[in-house]
């Protein structure tokens, strides 16, 4: 029996008894939340008052932690972790592997006399030395110089990860080379958080002198697919690439629109409860779960947090999803486009800025027209995005997102901002110097007894915009589901910090020239608004008209990943990151190298696997079935049914011609791959895109035709209907 058939059998047999039984009776999620986090409460309990205060102050103000405090924190952290049953600790960091990295060390040591003890000190807490040579570094360091450091990031709380057999204390850390260059995604994010604070505080002080800190908030929404584990194992493409490289569309896909918000299938529901419990314990404040648009597609979202913690939590969530799914005999697909013709997955990044006085700078309240501080931050965002839209596009470019952007289910590869009608009216008035009185709130009358009247929102929503304003935040919707959000958020913070710095300089100059502060701000904002208006688009982002219109406006449309990534290397980008102290030129080049090499490698792997699956699985199944037909033709002829035999020959010919086309395209793809491989990576990536990847679809068309011609039970790969509807 083929692995596909045995998987199908296994699912039918075990479906019923796979109930996950929760033993928690009195379940208060708020009590579980943060139980495995060395957060403020635990720190207070396990540290002496001085050390506690000193650590909390460092977390709040960014002040460096002295050695003595680090020693106290280490002891407290170890005691706390051991009380909860942890035996090991690790620096938990985020190199360019797409995953988190950890190397476990135990608290257990032998002292000088050979006696076993449990030990953990400040030095070990602060710094560890993993071998740096095996992590992607984009040419930042020479291979023979292996030394690299992970350094504790006190701004993100340590936590305990639990698996069936043990618990490990995880200490969030940055990862830098021997020379101090960043080799991870967290370091630049932290720097961008500093940059936005430094730039935003002086601008806030035009309005409120009490503001001393501004931080970026992030609330992500994670979309993912779930698939049965045994079917996953029967699909080498899902296993190695996270997406299906073959597969004829299922007769029923998402055309009935019956999955979104529908009741969650029980097996998936159980899985959700299980992973949510783990997440809550580790401090990830998950609040939302629902079915997404495509069959077997789901979403979860937490309450928003400070950007650094939120980014850590999203990385952690992706690990947890993967781990817990296996426990339930399921697999999670985080790829941006696992199935052709079915909606892909994104990760909306809800981003806002908040002061230490508690004001959300993107919240204009009921009367945004009269909130000049809101308008200041809003209009400066328009300008930042307008000036650096290529870089924002580059920050979300990867192989997976290339399938999704512009595919009529996700925003196009053109960056624009949706403001909504109300805010647009405010902006139009502002430009003309009109200041209308506050409008009363609009109530939506519902013509039904007992059903309450509801307050109408100020803005409608727009699902087709890559960067809509959603009332009190911007929602960067174009981010792919599989990525570490640190990169797009670093870019967002940086371009905003840069713009706010420019703004402050202009206002100071106007004031020095004798203008009143408010007048200076209004006039400057008017200018900025006019300069950046072309980034606003409130229509249907999926339409062809928008593509034409955007081109007319001169907005960049970067369709492919290699094209988008080039913008990391422009003088504009190098200057931006250097000015704001985020990346040196060498660091930036290393990112580009890493991203472009990842692109080449992934397309290369897909190409090789397409060849392998077609040649070793699809072709043999077709030949076998074809022989069966040929045998039948002979038999029909032998009893004189020649017309029937002729009919069957037509089917055989169809199979043959598809096999021929498939194999010929594979040969051509291989040739192109060999050629693309000989060029340096910048050119090579574009060639992989233009010349190699184009064969993927051609080969697939023939293979998918064959799937419709060959008898069902001989088809080797689980079919779309099984992947999408069996759970
Ligand atoms: P929807 O799918 O309707 O956009 P969700 O509830 O799925 O809404 O997700 C909204 C996300 O936005 C959540 O992660 C939420 O915490 C986040 N969010 C809400 N307010 C803010 C804010 N001021 N800043 C950043 N994120 C926010
Ligand atoms: Mg959303």
Short mmCIF file of N, CA, C and O and ligand atoms in Angstrom, two decimals, residues 217-221 288 290 299 301-304 350-352 360 461 472-473 475, ligand 1:
data_model
loop_
_atom_site.label_atom_id
_atom_site.label_comp_id
_atom_site.label_asym_id
_atom_site.label_seq_id
_atom_site.Cartn_x
_atom_site.Cartn_y
_atom_site.Cartn_z
N UNK A 217 4.46 49.91 20.18
CA UNK A 217 3.66 48.74 20.52
C UNK A 217 3.45 47.88 19.29
O UNK A 217 3.36 48.39 18.17
N UNK A 218 3.35 46.60 19.52
CA UNK A 218 3.08 45.70 18.40
C UNK A 218 2.06 44.64 18.83
O UNK A 218 2.20 44.00 19.86
N UNK A 219 1.02 44.52 18.02
CA UNK A 219 0.05 43.42 18.21
C UNK A 219 -0.02 42.66 16.91
O UNK A 219 -0.50 43.17 15.92
N UNK A 220 0.54 41.44 16.90
CA UNK A 220 0.54 40.67 15.65
C UNK A 220 -0.68 39.76 15.59
O UNK A 220 -1.29 39.44 16.62
N UNK A 221 -1.02 39.36 14.39
CA UNK A 221 -2.07 38.35 14.19
C UNK A 221 -1.44 37.26 13.34
O UNK A 221 -0.96 37.53 12.25
N UNK A 288 -7.28 35.79 21.08
CA UNK A 288 -8.21 35.58 19.97
C UNK A 288 -7.86 34.32 19.19
O UNK A 288 -6.70 34.05 18.94
N UNK A 290 -9.64 32.03 15.71
CA UNK A 290 -10.78 31.78 14.83
C UNK A 290 -10.35 31.09 13.54
O UNK A 290 -9.17 31.04 13.21
N UNK A 299 -6.34 31.45 12.74
CA UNK A 299 -5.57 32.62 13.19
C UNK A 299 -5.58 32.71 14.71
O UNK A 299 -6.57 32.33 15.35
N UNK A 301 -4.28 35.64 17.90
CA UNK A 301 -3.72 36.97 18.16
C UNK A 301 -3.69 37.23 19.65
O UNK A 301 -4.59 36.81 20.38
N UNK A 302 -2.64 37.90 20.10
CA UNK A 302 -2.54 38.25 21.52
C UNK A 302 -2.99 39.69 21.76
O UNK A 302 -3.25 40.43 20.82
N UNK A 303 -3.04 40.07 23.01
CA UNK A 303 -3.13 41.49 23.33
C UNK A 303 -1.79 42.10 22.96
O UNK A 303 -0.76 41.46 23.12
N UNK A 304 -1.81 43.33 22.44
CA UNK A 304 -0.54 43.93 22.00
C UNK A 304 0.41 44.19 23.17
O UNK A 304 -0.02 44.32 24.32
N UNK A 350 0.08 45.09 13.89
CA UNK A 350 -0.58 46.31 14.36
C UNK A 350 0.44 47.11 15.17
O UNK A 350 0.94 46.63 16.19
N UNK A 351 0.71 48.30 14.69
CA UNK A 351 1.84 49.08 15.23
C UNK A 351 1.35 50.44 15.72
O UNK A 351 0.57 51.10 15.02
N UNK A 352 1.75 50.81 16.91
CA UNK A 352 1.39 52.14 17.41
C UNK A 352 2.52 52.66 18.30
O UNK A 352 3.43 51.92 18.66
N UNK A 360 -1.70 57.04 23.49
CA UNK A 360 -1.44 56.39 22.20
C UNK A 360 -1.40 57.50 21.15
O UNK A 360 -2.39 58.18 20.91
N UNK A 461 -13.11 49.44 7.37
CA UNK A 461 -11.87 48.68 7.25
C UNK A 461 -11.53 48.53 5.80
O UNK A 461 -12.38 48.63 4.94
N UNK A 472 -6.77 53.47 15.71
CA UNK A 472 -5.80 53.94 16.71
C UNK A 472 -4.43 53.30 16.50
O UNK A 472 -3.60 53.27 17.39
N UNK A 473 -4.20 52.76 15.31
CA UNK A 473 -2.94 52.11 15.00
C UNK A 473 -2.84 51.90 13.49
O UNK A 473 -3.85 52.00 12.79
N UNK A 475 -1.87 49.08 10.58
CA UNK A 475 -1.80 47.63 10.50
C UNK A 475 -0.99 47.24 9.27
O UNK A 475 -1.49 47.33 8.15
P1 LIG B 1 -8.66 42.17 13.38
O1 LIG B 1 -8.41 40.80 12.78
O2 LIG B 1 -10.05 42.58 13.38
O3 LIG B 1 -7.74 43.20 12.85
P2 LIG B 1 -7.69 41.08 15.87
O4 LIG B 1 -8.44 41.09 17.16
O5 LIG B 1 -7.49 39.77 15.19
O6 LIG B 1 -8.38 42.13 14.93
O7 LIG B 1 -6.29 41.70 16.09
C1 LIG B 1 -6.08 42.98 16.42
C2 LIG B 1 -4.65 43.11 16.92
O8 LIG B 1 -4.35 44.49 17.08
C3 LIG B 1 -4.43 42.47 18.29
O9 LIG B 1 -3.16 41.85 18.33
C4 LIG B 1 -4.47 43.68 19.20
O10 LIG B 1 -3.78 43.51 20.42
C5 LIG B 1 -3.78 44.70 18.35
N1 LIG B 1 -3.96 46.09 18.80
C6 LIG B 1 -5.09 46.66 19.29
N2 LIG B 1 -4.84 47.95 19.65
C7 LIG B 1 -3.52 48.19 19.37
C8 LIG B 1 -2.65 49.29 19.52
N3 LIG B 1 -3.05 50.45 20.01
N4 LIG B 1 -1.37 49.14 19.13
C9 LIG B 1 -0.92 47.99 18.63
N5 LIG B 1 -1.69 46.92 18.47
C10 LIG B 1 -2.97 47.00 18.84
#
